[in-house]
mmCIF file of C-alpha atoms and ligand atoms in Angstrom:
data_model
loop_
_atom_site.group_PDB
_atom_site.id
_atom_site.type_symbol
_atom_site.label_atom_id
_atom_site.label_comp_id
_atom_site.label_asym_id
_atom_site.label_seq_id
_atom_site.Cartn_x
_atom_site.Cartn_y
_atom_site.Cartn_z
ATOM 1 C CA MET A 1110 19.393 -19.557 -10.699
ATOM 2 C CA PHE A 1111 16.062 -19.182 -12.555
ATOM 3 C CA SER A 1112 15.896 -17.947 -16.122
ATOM 4 C CA GLN A 1113 14.790 -14.357 -16.692
ATOM 5 C CA LYS A 1114 11.776 -15.434 -18.788
ATOM 6 C CA LYS A 1115 9.927 -17.511 -16.236
ATOM 7 C CA THR A 1116 6.457 -16.574 -15.043
ATOM 8 C CA PHE A 1117 5.741 -15.675 -11.423
ATOM 9 C CA HIS A 1118 2.137 -16.133 -10.312
ATOM 10 C CA ILE A 1119 1.399 -14.023 -7.234
ATOM 11 C CA ILE A 1120 -1.894 -14.822 -5.506
ATOM 12 C CA GLY A 1121 -3.102 -11.837 -3.459
ATOM 13 C CA GLY A 1122 -2.671 -8.140 -4.220
ATOM 14 C CA GLY A 1123 -2.216 -6.843 -0.671
ATOM 15 C CA ILE A 1124 0.946 -5.106 0.480
ATOM 16 C CA SER A 1125 2.891 -8.382 0.763
ATOM 17 C CA GLY A 1126 1.978 -9.567 -2.757
ATOM 18 C CA LEU A 1127 2.837 -6.175 -4.224
ATOM 19 C CA SER A 1128 6.097 -6.114 -2.297
ATOM 20 C CA ALA A 1129 6.862 -9.588 -3.711
ATOM 21 C CA ALA A 1130 6.240 -8.246 -7.249
ATOM 22 C CA ARG A 1131 8.775 -5.479 -6.612
ATOM 23 C CA THR A 1132 11.335 -7.972 -5.281
ATOM 24 C CA ILE A 1133 10.951 -10.248 -8.302
ATOM 25 C CA ARG A 1134 11.147 -7.342 -10.759
ATOM 26 C CA LYS A 1135 14.372 -6.133 -9.146
ATOM 27 C CA LYS A 1136 15.955 -9.576 -9.262
ATOM 28 C CA TYR A 1137 14.635 -10.612 -12.709
ATOM 29 C CA PRO A 1138 13.909 -7.507 -14.804
ATOM 30 C CA GLN A 1139 12.610 -9.682 -17.701
ATOM 31 C CA ALA A 1140 10.356 -11.944 -15.637
ATOM 32 C CA HIS A 1141 6.653 -12.149 -16.415
ATOM 33 C CA ILE A 1142 4.746 -11.292 -13.236
ATOM 34 C CA ILE A 1143 1.011 -11.823 -12.796
ATOM 35 C CA VAL A 1144 -0.906 -10.727 -9.686
ATOM 36 C CA TYR A 1145 -4.272 -12.422 -9.120
ATOM 37 C CA GLU A 1146 -6.463 -10.543 -6.633
ATOM 38 C CA ALA A 1147 -9.891 -11.697 -5.450
ATOM 39 C CA ALA A 1148 -11.237 -8.195 -4.733
ATOM 40 C CA SER A 1149 -11.971 -5.442 -7.233
ATOM 41 C CA HIS A 1150 -9.266 -3.270 -5.640
ATOM 42 C CA LEU A 1151 -5.643 -3.801 -4.644
ATOM 43 C CA GLY A 1152 -4.306 -3.341 -1.119
ATOM 44 C CA GLY A 1153 -6.065 -6.129 0.810
ATOM 45 C CA ARG A 1154 -6.452 -4.866 4.363
ATOM 46 C CA CYS A 1155 -4.872 -1.526 3.478
ATOM 47 C CA PHE A 1156 -6.690 0.725 1.003
ATOM 48 C CA SER A 1157 -8.709 3.928 0.664
ATOM 49 C CA LEU A 1158 -12.288 4.304 -0.495
ATOM 50 C CA TYR A 1159 -14.825 7.017 -1.160
ATOM 51 C CA ASP A 1160 -17.561 6.858 1.471
ATOM 52 C CA LYS A 1161 -20.877 8.050 0.027
ATOM 53 C CA LYS A 1162 -22.494 8.735 3.398
ATOM 54 C CA LEU A 1163 -19.589 10.845 4.669
ATOM 55 C CA GLN A 1164 -18.785 12.163 1.175
ATOM 56 C CA ARG A 1165 -15.096 11.853 1.906
ATOM 57 C CA ASN A 1166 -12.160 9.593 1.091
ATOM 58 C CA ILE A 1167 -11.457 7.410 4.089
ATOM 59 C CA ASP A 1168 -9.148 4.452 4.676
ATOM 60 C CA ASN A 1169 -10.604 1.025 5.298
ATOM 61 C CA ALA A 1170 -8.753 1.455 8.617
ATOM 62 C CA THR A 1171 -6.557 4.225 9.945
ATOM 63 C CA HIS A 1172 -3.026 2.813 9.684
ATOM 64 C CA VAL A 1173 -0.327 3.955 12.085
ATOM 65 C CA VAL A 1174 3.336 3.688 11.166
ATOM 66 C CA LEU A 1175 6.156 4.271 13.626
ATOM 67 C CA GLY A 1176 9.446 5.874 12.663
ATOM 68 C CA ALA A 1177 10.996 2.513 13.606
ATOM 69 C CA ASN A 1178 9.182 0.826 10.655
ATOM 70 C CA LYS A 1179 11.943 1.488 8.145
ATOM 71 C CA GLU A 1180 10.458 -0.236 5.074
ATOM 72 C CA THR A 1181 7.076 1.424 5.418
ATOM 73 C CA LYS A 1182 8.654 4.769 6.226
ATOM 74 C CA LYS A 1183 10.675 4.603 3.002
ATOM 75 C CA LEU A 1184 7.460 4.254 1.021
ATOM 76 C CA LEU A 1185 5.866 7.171 2.831
ATOM 77 C CA LYS A 1186 8.745 9.462 1.805
ATOM 78 C CA ASN A 1187 7.560 12.999 2.495
ATOM 79 C CA GLN A 1188 4.567 12.214 4.645
ATOM 80 C CA LYS A 1189 4.420 14.010 7.966
ATOM 81 C CA PHE A 1190 5.469 12.042 11.048
ATOM 82 C CA PHE A 1191 4.347 13.544 14.363
ATOM 83 C CA ASN A 1192 6.890 13.909 17.162
ATOM 84 C CA LYS A 1193 4.902 13.287 20.280
ATOM 85 C CA VAL A 1194 2.279 10.848 21.415
ATOM 86 C CA TYR A 1195 -0.384 12.190 23.776
ATOM 87 C CA PHE A 1196 -2.594 10.154 26.065
ATOM 88 C CA TRP A 1197 -5.885 10.927 27.809
ATOM 89 C CA ARG A 1198 -6.001 9.165 31.146
ATOM 90 C CA ASP A 1199 -7.961 10.005 34.303
ATOM 91 C CA LYS A 1200 -9.378 13.026 32.442
ATOM 92 C CA LYS A 1201 -5.901 14.503 31.915
ATOM 93 C CA ILE A 1202 -3.518 14.688 28.986
ATOM 94 C CA HIS A 1203 0.012 13.342 29.418
ATOM 95 C CA THR A 1204 2.975 12.306 27.216
ATOM 96 C CA ARG A 1205 4.685 9.549 29.232
ATOM 97 C CA PHE A 1206 5.145 7.022 26.399
ATOM 98 C CA TYR A 1207 6.692 4.224 28.469
ATOM 99 C CA THR A 1208 4.008 4.428 31.175
ATOM 100 C CA GLU A 1209 1.500 3.492 28.511
ATOM 101 C CA LEU A 1210 3.515 0.608 27.059
ATOM 102 C CA PRO A 1211 0.874 -2.096 27.774
ATOM 103 C CA PHE A 1212 -1.721 0.059 26.000
ATOM 104 C CA ILE A 1213 0.619 0.721 23.056
ATOM 105 C CA LEU A 1214 1.455 -2.977 22.740
ATOM 106 C CA LEU A 1215 -2.257 -3.827 22.659
ATOM 107 C CA SER A 1216 -2.499 -1.693 19.529
ATOM 108 C CA VAL A 1217 0.747 -2.980 17.985
ATOM 109 C CA PHE A 1218 -0.259 -6.645 18.387
ATOM 110 C CA ASN A 1219 -4.043 -6.259 18.269
ATOM 111 C CA THR A 1220 -4.035 -8.617 21.241
ATOM 112 C CA LYS A 1221 -4.742 -7.961 24.919
ATOM 113 C CA PHE A 1222 -1.426 -7.145 26.613
ATOM 114 C CA LYS A 1223 -1.438 -10.131 28.997
ATOM 115 C CA GLN A 1224 -2.044 -12.549 26.115
ATOM 116 C CA ILE A 1225 0.761 -11.379 23.803
ATOM 117 C CA ALA A 1226 3.329 -14.150 23.122
ATOM 118 C CA LYS A 1227 6.494 -13.535 25.179
ATOM 119 C CA SER A 1228 8.688 -14.506 22.224
ATOM 120 C CA LEU A 1229 7.073 -11.753 20.134
ATOM 121 C CA LEU A 1230 7.588 -9.163 22.864
ATOM 122 C CA LEU A 1231 11.256 -10.114 23.107
ATOM 123 C CA SER A 1232 11.840 -10.000 19.381
ATOM 124 C CA LEU A 1233 10.043 -6.655 19.184
ATOM 125 C CA ALA A 1234 12.293 -5.272 21.889
ATOM 126 C CA PHE A 1235 15.354 -6.122 19.797
ATOM 127 C CA LYS A 1236 14.033 -5.314 16.324
ATOM 128 C CA LEU A 1237 11.425 -2.631 16.431
ATOM 129 C CA CYS A 1238 11.408 -1.061 19.842
ATOM 130 C CA PRO A 1239 11.364 2.693 19.509
ATOM 131 C CA PHE A 1240 14.233 3.517 21.864
ATOM 132 C CA LEU A 1241 15.217 6.665 20.021
ATOM 133 C CA SER A 1242 12.923 9.602 19.644
ATOM 134 C CA TYR A 1243 12.944 9.500 15.799
ATOM 135 C CA GLN A 1244 11.790 5.854 15.998
ATOM 136 C CA ARG A 1245 8.847 6.892 18.159
ATOM 137 C CA LYS A 1246 7.577 9.385 15.602
ATOM 138 C CA ILE A 1247 4.158 8.535 14.273
ATOM 139 C CA TYR A 1248 2.411 8.796 10.909
ATOM 140 C CA PHE A 1249 -1.264 8.017 10.563
ATOM 141 C CA SER A 1250 -3.092 7.569 7.289
ATOM 142 C CA GLN A 1251 -5.644 10.190 6.290
ATOM 143 C CA GLY A 1252 -7.689 8.672 3.487
ATOM 144 C CA ASP A 1253 -4.501 8.299 1.469
ATOM 145 C CA LEU A 1254 -3.391 4.667 1.910
ATOM 146 C CA SER A 1255 -4.016 3.723 -1.723
ATOM 147 C CA GLU A 1256 -2.185 6.790 -2.982
ATOM 148 C CA ASN A 1257 0.836 6.449 -0.664
ATOM 149 C CA LEU A 1258 1.250 2.725 -0.172
ATOM 150 C CA ILE A 1259 -0.400 0.941 -3.106
ATOM 151 C CA LYS A 1260 0.188 3.200 -6.107
ATOM 152 C CA PRO A 1261 4.026 3.021 -5.914
ATOM 153 C CA PHE A 1262 3.802 -0.732 -6.637
ATOM 154 C CA LEU A 1263 1.558 -0.675 -9.675
ATOM 155 C CA SER A 1264 4.326 -0.737 -12.269
ATOM 156 C CA PHE A 1265 6.067 -3.917 -11.092
ATOM 157 C CA ALA A 1266 3.615 -6.540 -12.396
ATOM 158 C CA ASN A 1267 2.985 -7.230 -16.101
ATOM 159 C CA GLU A 1268 -0.619 -8.193 -15.433
ATOM 160 C CA ILE A 1269 -2.967 -7.463 -12.545
ATOM 161 C CA LYS A 1270 -6.095 -9.603 -12.582
ATOM 162 C CA ASN A 1271 -8.735 -8.259 -10.198
ATOM 163 C CA GLY A 1272 -11.746 -10.422 -9.390
ATOM 164 C CA TRP A 1273 -9.687 -13.618 -9.714
ATOM 165 C CA VAL A 1274 -10.366 -15.838 -6.706
ATOM 166 C CA LEU A 1275 -8.148 -18.883 -6.276
ATOM 167 C CA GLN A 1276 -10.406 -21.773 -5.329
ATOM 168 C CA LYS A 1277 -8.321 -24.911 -5.586
ATOM 169 C CA ILE A 1278 -4.909 -26.192 -6.565
ATOM 170 C CA GLU A 1279 -3.972 -29.329 -8.512
ATOM 171 C CA THR A 1280 -0.694 -30.997 -7.565
ATOM 172 C CA LYS A 1281 1.663 -33.528 -9.117
ATOM 173 C CA GLN A 1282 4.228 -35.107 -6.822
ATOM 174 C CA ASN A 1283 5.584 -32.224 -4.757
ATOM 175 C CA LYS A 1284 4.674 -29.411 -7.149
ATOM 176 C CA ILE A 1285 1.566 -27.408 -7.968
ATOM 177 C CA CYS A 1286 0.619 -27.981 -11.616
ATOM 178 C CA GLN A 1287 -2.621 -26.003 -11.907
ATOM 179 C CA LEU A 1288 -4.351 -23.069 -10.227
ATOM 180 C CA ASN A 1289 -8.153 -23.143 -10.424
ATOM 181 C CA PHE A 1290 -9.665 -19.660 -10.225
ATOM 182 C CA ASN A 1291 -13.318 -18.624 -10.409
ATOM 183 C CA GLN A 1292 -12.455 -17.158 -13.822
ATOM 184 C CA GLY A 1293 -10.553 -20.135 -15.279
ATOM 185 C CA LYS A 1294 -7.741 -22.622 -14.868
ATOM 186 C CA ILE A 1295 -4.062 -21.667 -15.150
ATOM 187 C CA SER A 1296 -1.500 -24.386 -15.975
ATOM 188 C CA ILE A 1297 1.809 -23.976 -14.248
ATOM 189 C CA ASP A 1298 4.901 -24.602 -16.359
ATOM 190 C CA GLU A 1299 7.815 -26.615 -15.077
ATOM 191 C CA ASN A 1300 9.887 -23.524 -14.193
ATOM 192 C CA ASP A 1301 7.121 -21.201 -13.032
ATOM 193 C CA ILE A 1302 6.982 -20.018 -9.451
ATOM 194 C CA ILE A 1303 3.860 -19.389 -7.359
ATOM 195 C CA ILE A 1304 3.826 -16.929 -4.499
ATOM 196 C CA SER A 1305 0.932 -17.109 -2.076
ATOM 197 C CA ALA A 1306 0.357 -13.666 -0.573
ATOM 198 C CA ILE A 1307 -3.124 -14.364 0.728
ATOM 199 C CA ASP A 1308 -4.266 -13.871 4.317
ATOM 200 C CA ALA A 1309 -3.971 -16.647 6.910
ATOM 201 C CA HIS A 1310 -7.669 -17.567 6.750
ATOM 202 C CA SER A 1311 -7.719 -18.019 2.958
ATOM 203 C CA TYR A 1312 -4.399 -19.879 3.077
ATOM 204 C CA GLN A 1313 -5.854 -22.337 5.555
ATOM 205 C CA GLN A 1314 -8.849 -22.963 3.326
ATOM 206 C CA ILE A 1315 -6.984 -23.413 0.038
ATOM 207 C CA PHE A 1316 -3.642 -24.861 1.087
ATOM 208 C CA GLN A 1317 -4.730 -26.620 4.304
ATOM 209 C CA GLY A 1318 -2.497 -24.262 6.291
ATOM 210 C CA PRO A 1319 -2.633 -23.828 10.073
ATOM 211 C CA LYS A 1320 -5.943 -22.813 11.643
ATOM 212 C CA PHE A 1321 -5.455 -19.486 13.429
ATOM 213 C CA ASP A 1322 -7.638 -17.480 15.808
ATOM 214 C CA PHE A 1323 -8.263 -13.892 14.742
ATOM 215 C CA ASN A 1324 -8.863 -10.606 16.536
ATOM 216 C CA GLN A 1325 -11.172 -7.837 15.442
ATOM 217 C CA ILE A 1326 -10.423 -4.123 14.987
ATOM 218 C CA ILE A 1327 -13.233 -1.576 14.830
ATOM 219 C CA ASP A 1328 -12.763 1.694 12.962
ATOM 220 C CA ILE A 1329 -15.284 4.512 13.287
ATOM 221 C CA TYR A 1330 -15.263 7.657 11.172
ATOM 222 C CA PHE A 1331 -17.279 10.768 12.075
ATOM 223 C CA ARG A 1332 -17.731 13.712 9.770
ATOM 224 C CA THR A 1333 -18.149 16.914 11.716
ATOM 225 C CA SER A 1334 -19.749 20.100 10.389
ATOM 226 C CA VAL A 1335 -16.640 22.106 11.292
ATOM 227 C CA PRO A 1336 -13.156 20.634 11.792
ATOM 228 C CA LEU A 1337 -12.870 19.294 15.324
ATOM 229 C CA THR A 1338 -9.800 20.139 17.365
ATOM 230 C CA LEU A 1339 -8.259 18.432 20.360
ATOM 231 C CA PRO A 1340 -6.704 20.494 23.180
ATOM 232 C CA ASN A 1341 -3.551 22.345 22.007
ATOM 233 C CA ASN A 1342 -4.386 21.260 18.452
ATOM 234 C CA ILE A 1343 -2.826 17.846 18.922
ATOM 235 C CA PRO A 1344 -3.473 15.638 15.876
ATOM 236 C CA PHE A 1345 -4.195 12.339 17.664
ATOM 237 C CA ILE A 1346 -4.554 10.941 21.152
ATOM 238 C CA GLY A 1347 -4.448 7.551 22.888
ATOM 239 C CA MET A 1348 -7.407 6.915 25.242
ATOM 240 C CA PRO A 1349 -6.295 4.054 27.539
ATOM 241 C CA ASP A 1350 -9.288 4.031 29.893
ATOM 242 C CA ASN A 1351 -12.021 4.483 27.279
ATOM 243 C CA ILE A 1352 -13.812 2.288 24.727
ATOM 244 C CA ALA A 1353 -12.049 4.219 21.959
ATOM 245 C CA ASP A 1354 -8.328 3.411 21.863
ATOM 246 C CA TRP A 1355 -7.079 6.115 19.498
ATOM 247 C CA VAL A 1356 -8.659 9.233 18.074
ATOM 248 C CA PHE A 1357 -7.158 10.825 14.960
ATOM 249 C CA ILE A 1358 -8.105 14.198 13.520
ATOM 250 C CA ASN A 1359 -8.045 14.816 9.779
ATOM 251 C CA GLN A 1360 -9.808 18.120 9.164
ATOM 252 C CA ASP A 1361 -13.553 17.366 9.366
ATOM 253 C CA ILE A 1362 -13.023 13.612 9.715
ATOM 254 C CA VAL A 1363 -12.487 12.159 13.183
ATOM 255 C CA ALA A 1364 -11.217 8.579 13.001
ATOM 256 C CA VAL A 1365 -11.336 6.183 15.927
ATOM 257 C CA THR A 1366 -9.646 2.793 16.296
ATOM 258 C CA ILE A 1367 -10.477 0.056 18.809
ATOM 259 C CA SER A 1368 -8.067 -2.912 18.878
ATOM 260 C CA ALA A 1369 -8.814 -6.483 19.976
ATOM 261 C CA SER A 1370 -12.466 -5.430 20.027
ATOM 262 C CA GLN A 1371 -14.172 -8.807 19.486
ATOM 263 C CA ASP A 1372 -15.996 -8.495 22.819
ATOM 264 C CA ILE A 1373 -17.728 -5.246 21.836
ATOM 265 C CA LYS A 1374 -21.226 -6.340 20.833
ATOM 266 C CA LEU A 1375 -22.957 -2.932 20.964
ATOM 267 C CA PRO A 1376 -24.955 -2.068 17.841
ATOM 268 C CA ASN A 1377 -23.264 0.531 15.617
ATOM 269 C CA ASP A 1378 -25.506 3.402 16.656
ATOM 270 C CA ASP A 1379 -24.981 2.862 20.418
ATOM 271 C CA LEU A 1380 -21.253 2.382 19.913
ATOM 272 C CA ALA A 1381 -20.893 5.541 17.823
ATOM 273 C CA ARG A 1382 -22.883 7.507 20.407
ATOM 274 C CA LYS A 1383 -20.702 6.328 23.312
ATOM 275 C CA ILE A 1384 -17.487 7.013 21.433
ATOM 276 C CA TRP A 1385 -18.700 10.460 20.430
ATOM 277 C CA GLN A 1386 -19.316 11.251 24.125
ATOM 278 C CA GLU A 1387 -15.775 10.118 24.940
ATOM 279 C CA ILE A 1388 -14.325 12.390 22.267
ATOM 280 C CA ARG A 1389 -16.389 15.355 23.489
ATOM 281 C CA ALA A 1390 -15.163 14.720 27.044
ATOM 282 C CA VAL A 1391 -11.519 15.234 25.990
ATOM 283 C CA ASN A 1392 -12.481 18.807 25.200
ATOM 284 C CA GLY A 1393 -14.493 19.111 28.415
ATOM 285 C CA LEU A 1394 -17.750 19.285 26.432
ATOM 286 C CA MET A 1395 -21.112 17.701 27.152
ATOM 287 C CA PRO A 1396 -22.491 15.023 24.779
ATOM 288 C CA ALA A 1397 -24.114 16.627 21.733
ATOM 289 C CA PHE A 1398 -25.797 15.837 18.430
ATOM 290 C CA LEU A 1399 -24.182 12.777 16.819
ATOM 291 C CA PRO A 1400 -22.589 13.660 13.461
ATOM 292 C CA PRO A 1401 -22.799 11.277 10.464
ATOM 293 C CA TYR A 1402 -20.587 8.280 11.077
ATOM 294 C CA ARG A 1403 -19.402 5.036 9.529
ATOM 295 C CA VAL A 1404 -18.519 1.946 11.588
ATOM 296 C CA LEU A 1405 -16.232 -0.649 9.990
ATOM 297 C CA ARG A 1406 -15.767 -3.916 11.880
ATOM 298 C CA HIS A 1407 -12.808 -5.962 10.659
ATOM 299 C CA LYS A 1408 -13.514 -9.373 12.183
ATOM 300 C CA ARG A 1409 -10.255 -10.932 10.996
ATOM 301 C CA ALA A 1410 -8.069 -7.837 11.194
ATOM 302 C CA THR A 1411 -5.006 -9.853 12.275
ATOM 303 C CA ILE A 1412 -4.299 -13.230 13.758
ATOM 304 C CA LYS A 1413 -4.422 -13.294 17.553
ATOM 305 C CA GLN A 1414 -0.786 -12.889 18.534
ATOM 306 C CA ASP A 1415 -0.694 -15.060 21.632
ATOM 307 C CA SER A 1416 1.686 -17.985 22.160
ATOM 308 C CA LYS A 1417 -0.732 -20.614 20.775
ATOM 309 C CA ASN A 1418 -1.102 -18.804 17.448
ATOM 310 C CA GLN A 1419 2.522 -17.686 17.444
ATOM 311 C CA ASN A 1420 3.560 -21.354 17.455
ATOM 312 C CA LEU A 1421 1.470 -21.961 14.347
ATOM 313 C CA ARG A 1422 3.237 -19.301 12.277
ATOM 314 C CA PRO A 1423 5.675 -20.634 9.656
ATOM 315 C CA SER A 1424 9.370 -20.013 10.180
ATOM 316 C CA SER A 1425 10.267 -19.549 6.499
ATOM 317 C CA ALA A 1426 8.705 -18.837 3.104
ATOM 318 C CA GLN A 1427 9.077 -22.456 2.008
ATOM 319 C CA THR A 1428 6.137 -24.842 1.776
ATOM 320 C CA GLN A 1429 5.622 -28.541 1.114
ATOM 321 C CA TYR A 1430 5.465 -27.675 -2.601
ATOM 322 C CA GLN A 1431 8.743 -26.983 -4.393
ATOM 323 C CA ASN A 1432 7.251 -24.243 -6.563
ATOM 324 C CA LEU A 1433 5.178 -22.450 -3.886
ATOM 325 C CA PHE A 1434 6.510 -19.795 -1.496
ATOM 326 C CA ILE A 1435 4.488 -17.781 0.985
ATOM 327 C CA CYS A 1436 4.396 -14.201 2.125
ATOM 328 C CA GLY A 1437 1.974 -12.114 4.173
ATOM 329 C CA ASP A 1438 2.051 -10.421 7.564
ATOM 330 C CA TRP A 1439 1.234 -13.689 9.367
ATOM 331 C CA THR A 1440 4.208 -15.503 7.784
ATOM 332 C CA MET A 1441 6.815 -13.268 9.486
ATOM 333 C CA LYS A 1442 7.091 -15.141 12.750
ATOM 334 C CA ASN A 1443 9.146 -12.549 14.616
ATOM 335 C CA TYR A 1444 7.085 -9.510 13.622
ATOM 336 C CA PRO A 1445 3.763 -8.153 14.734
ATOM 337 C CA CYS A 1446 1.158 -8.517 11.955
ATOM 338 C CA CYS A 1447 1.543 -5.094 10.383
ATOM 339 C CA LEU A 1448 2.531 -3.263 7.198
ATOM 340 C CA GLU A 1449 6.225 -3.519 8.032
ATOM 341 C CA GLY A 1450 6.061 -7.296 8.381
ATOM 342 C CA ALA A 1451 3.963 -7.626 5.200
ATOM 343 C CA LEU A 1452 6.477 -5.557 3.202
ATOM 344 C CA LYS A 1453 9.411 -7.504 4.619
ATOM 345 C CA SER A 1454 7.765 -10.824 3.780
ATOM 346 C CA GLY A 1455 7.693 -9.692 0.148
ATOM 347 C CA THR A 1456 11.409 -8.872 0.166
ATOM 348 C CA ARG A 1457 12.290 -12.088 2.026
ATOM 349 C CA ILE A 1458 11.313 -14.249 -0.976
ATOM 350 C CA LYS A 1459 14.423 -12.927 -2.786
ATOM 351 C CA LYS A 1460 16.530 -15.679 -1.271
ATOM 352 C CA TYR A 1461 14.138 -18.453 -2.333
ATOM 353 C CA ILE A 1462 13.570 -17.570 -5.992
HETATM 354 C C1 FAD B 1461 -8.489 -2.628 10.817
HETATM 355 C C2 FAD B 1461 -7.024 -2.810 10.593
HETATM 356 C C3 FAD B 1461 -6.140 -1.898 11.141
HETATM 357 C C4 FAD B 1461 -4.753 -2.050 10.943
HETATM 358 N N1 FAD B 1461 -3.901 -1.130 11.449
HETATM 359 C C5 FAD B 1461 -2.593 -1.210 11.168
HETATM 360 C C6 FAD B 1461 -1.703 -0.194 11.572
HETATM 361 O O1 FAD B 1461 -2.109 0.785 12.202
HETATM 362 N N2 FAD B 1461 -0.385 -0.306 11.255
HETATM 363 C C7 FAD B 1461 0.088 -1.374 10.550
HETATM 364 O O2 FAD B 1461 1.288 -1.410 10.258
HETATM 365 N N3 FAD B 1461 -0.739 -2.366 10.152
HETATM 366 C C8 FAD B 1461 -2.059 -2.317 10.449
HETATM 367 N N4 FAD B 1461 -2.909 -3.302 10.027
HETATM 368 C C9 FAD B 1461 -2.359 -4.510 9.421
HETATM 369 C C10 FAD B 1461 -2.040 -4.350 7.951
HETATM 370 O O3 FAD B 1461 -3.150 -3.836 7.256
HETATM 371 C C11 FAD B 1461 -1.722 -5.747 7.414
HETATM 372 O O4 FAD B 1461 -0.663 -6.289 8.179
HETATM 373 C C12 FAD B 1461 -1.293 -5.739 5.967
HETATM 374 O O5 FAD B 1461 -2.128 -4.952 5.169
HETATM 375 C C13 FAD B 1461 -1.319 -7.198 5.499
HETATM 376 O O6 FAD B 1461 -0.958 -7.284 4.151
HETATM 377 P P1 FAD B 1461 -0.904 -8.700 3.477
HETATM 378 O O7 FAD B 1461 -0.518 -8.518 2.076
HETATM 379 O O8 FAD B 1461 -0.085 -9.614 4.306
HETATM 380 O O9 FAD B 1461 -2.383 -9.309 3.579
HETATM 381 P P2 FAD B 1461 -3.814 -8.747 2.950
HETATM 382 O O10 FAD B 1461 -3.769 -7.294 2.970
HETATM 383 O O11 FAD B 1461 -4.822 -9.471 3.707
HETATM 384 O O12 FAD B 1461 -3.699 -9.237 1.465
HETATM 385 C C14 FAD B 1461 -4.129 -10.504 1.055
HETATM 386 C C15 FAD B 1461 -4.817 -10.345 -0.283
HETATM 387 O O13 FAD B 1461 -5.129 -11.653 -0.778
HETATM 388 C C16 FAD B 1461 -6.403 -11.603 -1.384
HETATM 389 N N5 FAD B 1461 -6.948 -12.968 -1.402
HETATM 390 C C17 FAD B 1461 -7.373 -13.691 -0.341
HETATM 391 N N6 FAD B 1461 -7.805 -14.890 -0.773
HETATM 392 C C18 FAD B 1461 -7.637 -14.918 -2.114
HETATM 393 C C19 FAD B 1461 -7.889 -15.883 -3.105
HETATM 394 N N7 FAD B 1461 -8.421 -17.077 -2.810
HETATM 395 N N8 FAD B 1461 -7.599 -15.584 -4.401
HETATM 396 C C20 FAD B 1461 -7.057 -14.377 -4.736
HETATM 397 N N9 FAD B 1461 -6.798 -13.423 -3.810
HETATM 398 C C21 FAD B 1461 -7.081 -13.694 -2.519
HETATM 399 C C22 FAD B 1461 -7.195 -10.655 -0.493
HETATM 400 O O14 FAD B 1461 -8.313 -10.127 -1.179
HETATM 401 C C23 FAD B 1461 -6.137 -9.597 -0.177
HETATM 402 O O15 FAD B 1461 -6.144 -8.547 -1.103
HETATM 403 C C24 FAD B 1461 -4.286 -3.166 10.198
HETATM 404 C C25 FAD B 1461 -5.184 -4.071 9.644
HETATM 405 C C26 FAD B 1461 -6.539 -3.888 9.823
HETATM 406 C C27 FAD B 1461 -7.508 -4.862 9.191
#
């Protein structure tokens, strides 16, 4: 059992690092917790920003949460979850969820359906599969990720150091004794604990972790002059046989997501134009004037979740160093890389500290 006064150094202020801070605070109310975050904002791959061109708050990426994602749902408290999922296929709208399973799984794993690791599909079927209708309900973020998912965590750490980039570690026997940041060196006391909550790419570079392949997600936001509506006022729609995968409506912002999109090489303007035509077609309209748009390409949105990369994922939070534990979406071997897995990785460290 560790003493209450020890210091916990959390590297990475994404959802998993913040979830780790909450776990530590609950277990050791007197602990000193420091979060070091490379970026100027918290949230990692999940945050909101003000877009000057669109003059609106948008999310870095529209995040979808299923009713089956219990941890994330708890955080979202009163946010609206939609009951039905609609799909646009062969120029018709339908609601047959299970018919579209390969398409849904592409989005869940950000990996082409045929490439998804079988072990992950099996574990998903047992853990997360939305068998019941309440588990199939869907929330999607609407420029409010920071408010709904990041803000609730802000009180758990004693210090949050933004702009602190971990560059190197110094070790002594099987422990880390110093963290070298761009802003200075931090000595690690005998009883201190370090939590790495950085993404898989940074972990590989700093801690010589496994070398993963990554898949891209593209998000496109359009701002329309009047709020756009989809047929029957549905709030979002899956588009299995289009370039756009999902289209979400948030008043005058239309958000589009394209998963596993690394093969899309079209320049932003051509891509936005094509997607806009696809959206117009759902309403039976001809292509028209392209509204202002923003294209965000997330090259390393998640690791590729095929069997090769699945085998590289760690099976626990332990590392070769006695005082270093890991969390992050990629560290939860039996989960898709998503908010739910990231949150759970932060609660999992309870049994190691
Ligand atoms: C485009 C996109 C769409 C997504 N859609 C969904 C979705 O619909 N539903 C869903 O559930 N999930 C979705 N996800 C996945 C979800 O965002 C991630 O699983 C989750 O945010 C991962 O959190 P994390 O804490 O594990 O990692 P990150 O959010 O990557 O946090 C790691 C943090 O570590 C920091 N860091 C890295 N290196 C250093 C360093 N050397 N020193 C200090 N700090 C460092 C980074 O700046 C970052 O803040 C999406 C992700 C993307 C990119």
